[in-house]
Coordinates of C-alpha atoms in Angstrom, one line a residue:
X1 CA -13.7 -11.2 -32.1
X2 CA -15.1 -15.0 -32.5
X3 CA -11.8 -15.5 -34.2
X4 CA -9.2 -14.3 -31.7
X5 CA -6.5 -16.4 -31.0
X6 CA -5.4 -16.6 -27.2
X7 CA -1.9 -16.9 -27.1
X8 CA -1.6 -18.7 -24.1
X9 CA -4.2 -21.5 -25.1
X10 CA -1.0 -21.9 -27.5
X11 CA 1.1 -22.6 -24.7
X12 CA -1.2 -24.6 -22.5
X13 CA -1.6 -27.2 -25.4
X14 CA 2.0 -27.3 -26.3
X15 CA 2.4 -28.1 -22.4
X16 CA -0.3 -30.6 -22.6
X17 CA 1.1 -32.4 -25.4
X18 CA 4.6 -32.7 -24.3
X19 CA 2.9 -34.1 -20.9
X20 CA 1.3 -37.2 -23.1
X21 CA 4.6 -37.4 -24.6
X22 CA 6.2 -37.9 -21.5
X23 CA 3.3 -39.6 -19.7
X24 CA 3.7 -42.8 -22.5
X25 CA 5.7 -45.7 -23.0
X26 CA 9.8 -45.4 -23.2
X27 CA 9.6 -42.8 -20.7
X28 CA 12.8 -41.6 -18.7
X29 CA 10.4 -40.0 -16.3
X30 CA 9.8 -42.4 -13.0
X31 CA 6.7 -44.0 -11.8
X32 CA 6.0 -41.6 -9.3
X33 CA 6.2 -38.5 -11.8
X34 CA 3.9 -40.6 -14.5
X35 CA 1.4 -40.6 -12.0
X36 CA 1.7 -36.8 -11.3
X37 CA 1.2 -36.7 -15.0
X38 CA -1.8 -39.0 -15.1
X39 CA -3.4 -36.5 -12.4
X40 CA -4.7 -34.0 -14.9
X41 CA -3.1 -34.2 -18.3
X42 CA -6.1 -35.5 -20.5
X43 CA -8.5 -33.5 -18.6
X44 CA -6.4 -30.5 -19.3
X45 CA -7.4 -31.8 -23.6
X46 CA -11.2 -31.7 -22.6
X47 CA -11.1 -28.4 -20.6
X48 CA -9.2 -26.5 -23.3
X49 CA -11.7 -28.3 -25.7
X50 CA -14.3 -26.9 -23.8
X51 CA -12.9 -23.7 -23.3
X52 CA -12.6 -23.2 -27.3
X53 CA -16.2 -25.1 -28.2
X54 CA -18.5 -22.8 -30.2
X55 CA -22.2 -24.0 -29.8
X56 CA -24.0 -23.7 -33.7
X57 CA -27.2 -25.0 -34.8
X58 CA -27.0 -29.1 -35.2
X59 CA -26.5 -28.8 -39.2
X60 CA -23.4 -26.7 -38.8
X61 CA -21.9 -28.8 -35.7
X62 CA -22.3 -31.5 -37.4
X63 CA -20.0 -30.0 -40.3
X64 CA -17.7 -28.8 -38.4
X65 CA -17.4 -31.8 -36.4
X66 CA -17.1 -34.1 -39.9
X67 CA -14.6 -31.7 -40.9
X68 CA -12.3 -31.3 -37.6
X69 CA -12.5 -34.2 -35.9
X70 CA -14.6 -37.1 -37.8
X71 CA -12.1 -37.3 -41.0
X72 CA -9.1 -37.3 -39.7
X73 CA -10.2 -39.6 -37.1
X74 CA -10.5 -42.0 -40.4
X75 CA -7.7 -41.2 -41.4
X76 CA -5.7 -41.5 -38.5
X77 CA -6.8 -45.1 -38.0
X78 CA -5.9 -45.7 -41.6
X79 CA -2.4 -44.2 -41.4
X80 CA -2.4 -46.5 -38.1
X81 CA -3.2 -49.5 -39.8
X82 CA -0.8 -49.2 -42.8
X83 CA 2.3 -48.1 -40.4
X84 CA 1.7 -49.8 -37.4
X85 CA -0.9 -52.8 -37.4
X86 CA -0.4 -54.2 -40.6
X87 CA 3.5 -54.5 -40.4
X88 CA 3.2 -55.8 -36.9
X89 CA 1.1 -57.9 -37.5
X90 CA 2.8 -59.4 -40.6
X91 CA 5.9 -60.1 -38.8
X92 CA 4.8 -61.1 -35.8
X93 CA 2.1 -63.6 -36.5
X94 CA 2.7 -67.3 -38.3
X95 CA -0.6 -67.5 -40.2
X96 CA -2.1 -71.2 -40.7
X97 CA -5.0 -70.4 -42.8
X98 CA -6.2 -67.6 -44.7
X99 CA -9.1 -67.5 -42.5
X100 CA -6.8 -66.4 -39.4
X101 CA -5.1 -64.0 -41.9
X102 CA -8.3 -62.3 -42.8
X103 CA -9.6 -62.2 -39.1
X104 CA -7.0 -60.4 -37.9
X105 CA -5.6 -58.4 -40.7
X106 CA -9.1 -57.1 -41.5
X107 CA -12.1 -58.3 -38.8
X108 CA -10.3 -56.9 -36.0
X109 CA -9.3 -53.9 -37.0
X110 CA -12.8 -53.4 -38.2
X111 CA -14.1 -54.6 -34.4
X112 CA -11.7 -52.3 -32.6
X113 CA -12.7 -49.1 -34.8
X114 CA -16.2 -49.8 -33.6
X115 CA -15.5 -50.1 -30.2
X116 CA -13.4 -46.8 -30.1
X117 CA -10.6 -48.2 -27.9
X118 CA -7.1 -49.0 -29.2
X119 CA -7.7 -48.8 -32.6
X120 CA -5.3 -50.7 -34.7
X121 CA -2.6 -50.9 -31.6
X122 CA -2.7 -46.9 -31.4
X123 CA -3.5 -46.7 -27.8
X124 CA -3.7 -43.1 -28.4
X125 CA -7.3 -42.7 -30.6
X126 CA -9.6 -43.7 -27.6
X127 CA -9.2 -39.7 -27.3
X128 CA -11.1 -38.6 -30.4
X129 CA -13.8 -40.4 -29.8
X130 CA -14.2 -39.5 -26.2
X131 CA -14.4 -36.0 -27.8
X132 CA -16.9 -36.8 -30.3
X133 CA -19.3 -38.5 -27.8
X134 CA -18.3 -35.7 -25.3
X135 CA -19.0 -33.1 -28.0
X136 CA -22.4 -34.4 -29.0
X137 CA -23.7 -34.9 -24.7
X138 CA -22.6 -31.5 -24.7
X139 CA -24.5 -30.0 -27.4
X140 CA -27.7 -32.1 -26.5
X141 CA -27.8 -29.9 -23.1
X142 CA -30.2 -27.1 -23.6
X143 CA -29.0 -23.2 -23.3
X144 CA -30.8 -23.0 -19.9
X145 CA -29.1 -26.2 -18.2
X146 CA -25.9 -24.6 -19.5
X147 CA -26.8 -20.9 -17.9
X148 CA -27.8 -22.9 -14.8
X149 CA -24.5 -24.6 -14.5
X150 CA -22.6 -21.2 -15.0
X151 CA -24.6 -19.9 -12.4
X152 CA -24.4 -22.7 -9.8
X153 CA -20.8 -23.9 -10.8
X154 CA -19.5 -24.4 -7.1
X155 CA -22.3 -26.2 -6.7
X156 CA -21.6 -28.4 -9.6
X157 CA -18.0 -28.7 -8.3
X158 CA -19.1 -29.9 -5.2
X159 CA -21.2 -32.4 -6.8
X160 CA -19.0 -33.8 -9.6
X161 CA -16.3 -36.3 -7.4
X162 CA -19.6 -38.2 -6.0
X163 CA -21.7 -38.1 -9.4
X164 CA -18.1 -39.5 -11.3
X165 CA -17.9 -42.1 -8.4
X166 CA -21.8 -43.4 -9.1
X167 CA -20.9 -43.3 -13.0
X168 CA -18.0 -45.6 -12.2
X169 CA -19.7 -47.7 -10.0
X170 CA -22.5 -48.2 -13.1
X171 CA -20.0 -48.8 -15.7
X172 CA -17.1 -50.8 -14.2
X173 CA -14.1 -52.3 -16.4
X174 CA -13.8 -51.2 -20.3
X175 CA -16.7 -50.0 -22.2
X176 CA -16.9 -48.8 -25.7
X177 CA -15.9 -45.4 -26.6
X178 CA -14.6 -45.6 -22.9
X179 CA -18.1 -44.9 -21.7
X180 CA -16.5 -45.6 -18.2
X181 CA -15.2 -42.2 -18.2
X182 CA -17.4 -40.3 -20.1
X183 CA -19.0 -38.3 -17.3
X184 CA -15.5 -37.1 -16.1
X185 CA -14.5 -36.3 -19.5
X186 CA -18.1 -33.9 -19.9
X187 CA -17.6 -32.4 -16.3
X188 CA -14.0 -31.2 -17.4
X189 CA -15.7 -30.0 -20.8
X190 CA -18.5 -28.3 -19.2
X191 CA -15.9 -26.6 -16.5
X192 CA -14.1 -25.2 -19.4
X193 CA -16.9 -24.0 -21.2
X194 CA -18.3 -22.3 -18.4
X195 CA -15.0 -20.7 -17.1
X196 CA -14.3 -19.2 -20.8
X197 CA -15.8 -16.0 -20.1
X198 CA -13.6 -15.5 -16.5
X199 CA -10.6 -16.6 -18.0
X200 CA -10.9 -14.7 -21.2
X201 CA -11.5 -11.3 -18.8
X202 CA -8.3 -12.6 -16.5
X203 CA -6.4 -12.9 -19.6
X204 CA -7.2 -9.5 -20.9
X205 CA -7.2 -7.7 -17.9
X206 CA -3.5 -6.0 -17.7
X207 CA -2.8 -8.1 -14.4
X208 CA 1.2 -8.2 -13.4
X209 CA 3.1 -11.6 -13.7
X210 CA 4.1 -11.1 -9.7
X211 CA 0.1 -12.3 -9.2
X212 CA 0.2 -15.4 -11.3
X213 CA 3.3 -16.7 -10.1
X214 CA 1.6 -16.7 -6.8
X215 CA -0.9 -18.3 -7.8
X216 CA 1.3 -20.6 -9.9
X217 CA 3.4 -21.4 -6.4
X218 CA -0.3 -21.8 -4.3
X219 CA -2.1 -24.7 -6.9
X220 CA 1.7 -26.1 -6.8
X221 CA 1.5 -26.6 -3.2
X222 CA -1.8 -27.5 -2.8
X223 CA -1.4 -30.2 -5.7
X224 CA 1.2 -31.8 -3.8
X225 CA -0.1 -31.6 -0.2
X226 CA -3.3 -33.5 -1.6
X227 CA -0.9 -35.6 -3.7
X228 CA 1.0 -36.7 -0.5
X229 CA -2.0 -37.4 1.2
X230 CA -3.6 -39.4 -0.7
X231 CA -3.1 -43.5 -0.3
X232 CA -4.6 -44.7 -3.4
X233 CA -3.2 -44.0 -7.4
X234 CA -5.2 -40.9 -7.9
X235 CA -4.8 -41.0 -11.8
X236 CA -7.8 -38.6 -13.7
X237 CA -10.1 -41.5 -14.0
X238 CA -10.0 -43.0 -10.6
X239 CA -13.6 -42.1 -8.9
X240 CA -14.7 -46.0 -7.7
X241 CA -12.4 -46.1 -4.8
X242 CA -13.5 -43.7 -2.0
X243 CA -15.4 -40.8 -1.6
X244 CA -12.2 -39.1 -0.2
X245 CA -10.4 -40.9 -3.0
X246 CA -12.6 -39.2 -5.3
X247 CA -12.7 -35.9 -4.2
X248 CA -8.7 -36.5 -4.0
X249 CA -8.6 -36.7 -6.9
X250 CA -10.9 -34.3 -8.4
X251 CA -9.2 -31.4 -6.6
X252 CA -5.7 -33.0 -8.2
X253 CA -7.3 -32.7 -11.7
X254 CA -8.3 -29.3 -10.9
X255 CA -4.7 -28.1 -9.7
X256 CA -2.9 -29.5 -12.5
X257 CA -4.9 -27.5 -14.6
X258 CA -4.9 -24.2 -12.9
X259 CA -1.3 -24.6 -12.7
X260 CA -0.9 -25.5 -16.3
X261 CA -3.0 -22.3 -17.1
X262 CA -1.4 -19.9 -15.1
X263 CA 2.2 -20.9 -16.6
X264 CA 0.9 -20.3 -19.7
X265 CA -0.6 -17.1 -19.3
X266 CA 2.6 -16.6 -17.8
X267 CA 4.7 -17.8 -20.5
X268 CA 2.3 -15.3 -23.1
X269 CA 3.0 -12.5 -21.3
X270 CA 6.8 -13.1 -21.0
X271 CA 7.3 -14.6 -25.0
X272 CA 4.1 -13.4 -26.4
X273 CA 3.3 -15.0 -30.1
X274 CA 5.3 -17.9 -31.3
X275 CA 5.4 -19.6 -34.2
X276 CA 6.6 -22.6 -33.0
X277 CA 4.6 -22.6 -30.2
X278 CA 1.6 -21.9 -32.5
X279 CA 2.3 -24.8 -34.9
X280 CA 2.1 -27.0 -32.2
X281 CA -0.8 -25.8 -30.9
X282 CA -2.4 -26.2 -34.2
X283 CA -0.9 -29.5 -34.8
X284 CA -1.6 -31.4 -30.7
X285 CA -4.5 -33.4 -32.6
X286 CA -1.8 -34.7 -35.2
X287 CA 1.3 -35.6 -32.8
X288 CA -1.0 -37.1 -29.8
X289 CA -2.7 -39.7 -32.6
X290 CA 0.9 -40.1 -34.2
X291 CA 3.1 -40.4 -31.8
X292 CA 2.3 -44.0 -31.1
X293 CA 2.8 -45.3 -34.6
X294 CA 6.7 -43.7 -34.4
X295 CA 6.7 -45.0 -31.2
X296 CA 6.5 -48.5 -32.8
X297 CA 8.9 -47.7 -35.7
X298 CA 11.7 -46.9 -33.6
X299 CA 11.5 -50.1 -32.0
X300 CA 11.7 -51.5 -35.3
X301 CA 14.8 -49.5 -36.1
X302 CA 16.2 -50.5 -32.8
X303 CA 15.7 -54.2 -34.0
X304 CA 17.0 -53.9 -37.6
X305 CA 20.3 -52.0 -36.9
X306 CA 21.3 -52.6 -33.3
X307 CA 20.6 -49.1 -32.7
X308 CA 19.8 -48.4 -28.8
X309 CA 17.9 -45.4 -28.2
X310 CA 17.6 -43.9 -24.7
X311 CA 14.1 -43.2 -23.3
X312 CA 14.9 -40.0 -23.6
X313 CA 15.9 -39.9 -27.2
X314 CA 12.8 -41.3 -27.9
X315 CA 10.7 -39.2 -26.5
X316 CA 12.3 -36.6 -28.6
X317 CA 12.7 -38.6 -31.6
X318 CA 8.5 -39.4 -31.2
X319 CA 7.9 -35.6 -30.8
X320 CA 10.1 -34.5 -33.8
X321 CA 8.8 -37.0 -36.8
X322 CA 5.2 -36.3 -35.2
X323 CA 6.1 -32.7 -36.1
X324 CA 7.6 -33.6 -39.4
X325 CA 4.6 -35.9 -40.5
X326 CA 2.6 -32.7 -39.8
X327 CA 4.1 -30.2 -41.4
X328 CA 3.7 -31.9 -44.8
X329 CA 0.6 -32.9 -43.7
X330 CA -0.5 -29.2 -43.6
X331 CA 1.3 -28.8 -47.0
X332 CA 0.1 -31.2 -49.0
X333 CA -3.3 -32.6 -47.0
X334 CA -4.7 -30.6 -44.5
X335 CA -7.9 -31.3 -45.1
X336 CA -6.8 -34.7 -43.9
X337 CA -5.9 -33.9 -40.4
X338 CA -8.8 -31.2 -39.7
X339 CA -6.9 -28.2 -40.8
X340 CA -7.2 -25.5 -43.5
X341 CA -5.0 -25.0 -46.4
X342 CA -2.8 -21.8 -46.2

């Protein structure tokens, strides 16, 4: 039973990752619907991340956490530098020493890896190490806190805009291992952690489609009534504005992700098992730490041949070789990207 695969944690990630897809650079998507986006797609990572996290004994997190996030993380920053920094950097820079050379073909690479930021211009690997610190803050709470928060998790709702606000008022611009937004990125983690037992029983129990599409429609229009309301940019991370502000956009982060959840469990009931669907699913950690090094490439194509790709071939064109890269990635080195060989 610790092994059961929910089908329509399948679809939620496939959703989620086609969001960040979508939410990036070379998007034919407008400003207005980015920022929709930007409401509640990474949280929707840490709350699935939550919802899925299996608390062992420290030796055996530890391992699993070296194994499934902390090597391909390496690796990922490697690929990163050897398709994206290195050549950019090459082309683009007119070295006048080797000094120069070695600063910024090795000393910054090795700078931004420690600070956990952009990592060798992949914009995109901040996200892995927000889980691993997220992950470790976690497991440091003790069983009771966690039974506590269970119990009292309105309470904690309430609480979390104004706590997020403080944290943001305590760490203000760009911290390391984007400690700016760490308290956020726990809340989400906890939320989903603590939901996994309701959701698991909604999930099972044999409830007709008719009653998630209304609550599909309902988190729809409450999302967008707050949405209109609200003055400020009310991306995920936004909590030093306001206190309204805040709680704006809190209960936008919240929506998104009901909504996101209920279409899934509505797309599982409707589909059921996919394979498509499931390699995806399996594969969200690959194509989000990817997709910005294709990103890049195309560009370079674009350059080299006179090739002009629409934003919306792009998108798809980042999607598919993210896909491609990690299907032979499974093949050949799965161990290199977190996953078991077959």
């Amino acid at each position: 039973m610790n092994n059961q695969r929910f089908i329509f944690i399948d679809y939620c990630k496939t959703i989620a990752i086609i969001l960040v897809l979508l939410g990036h650079k070379d998007t034919p998507l407008s400003d207005k619907s980015i920022d929709v986006i930007y409401t509640f797609h990474m949280p929707l990572f840490f709350f699935i991340s939550g919802f899925l996290f299996k608390r062992y004994d420290w030796i055996t997190q530890l391992q699993r956490m070296k194994k499934g996030i902390v090597t391909p993380l390496f690796f990922f920053i490697f690929f990163s530098y050897i398709t994206l920094y290195a050549p950019r950097n090459i082309l683009h820079h007119n070295y006048t020493d080797i000094y120069s050379f070695i600063h910024i073909m090795l000393f910054i690479p090795i700078k931004d890896t420690i600070k956990g930021l952009s990592v060798c211009d992949n914009g995109s690997i901040w996200f892995i190490y927000s889980l691993i610190l997220c992950i470790i803050t976690f497991r440091i709470l003790s069983e009771k806190i966690l039974y506590y928060l269970r119990k009292y998790l309105y309470i904690f709702l309430i609480i979390v805009p104004l706590l997020s606000m403080g944290w943001c008022f305590i760490f203000t611009g760009s911290y390391p291992w984007n400690i700016q937004r760490h308290f956020i990125i726990c809340s989400i983690f906890i939320l989903g952690y603590s939901l996994n037992p309701y959701i698991k029983k909604i999930n099972s129990n044999n409830i007709k489609s008719n009653k998630f599409l209304i609550l599909l429609v309902l988190s729809f229009i409450f999302f967008f009534i707050v949405y209109s309301n609200s003055n400020n940019i009310t991306r995920w991370y936004n909590y030093s504005i306001s206190i309204i502000s805040s709680y704006q956009t809190f209960i936008l982060t919240l929506m998104g992700i009901i909504f996101v959840l209920t279409l899934s469990m509505i797309l599982a009931k409707l589909f059921g098992k996919n394979k498509y669907i499931e390699f995806i699913s399996n594969n969200t950690y690959t194509i989000f730490a990817t997709e910005c090094v294709w990103q890049w490439n195309l560009h370079r194509v674009e350059l080299i041949t006179t090739t002009e790709f629409t934003a919306l071939q792009i998108v798809i064109l980042r999607f598919i070789l993210s896909c491609i890269f990690a299907y032979y990635m499974n093949k050949y080195f799965p161990s290199l990207i977190g996953n078991k060989k077959k």
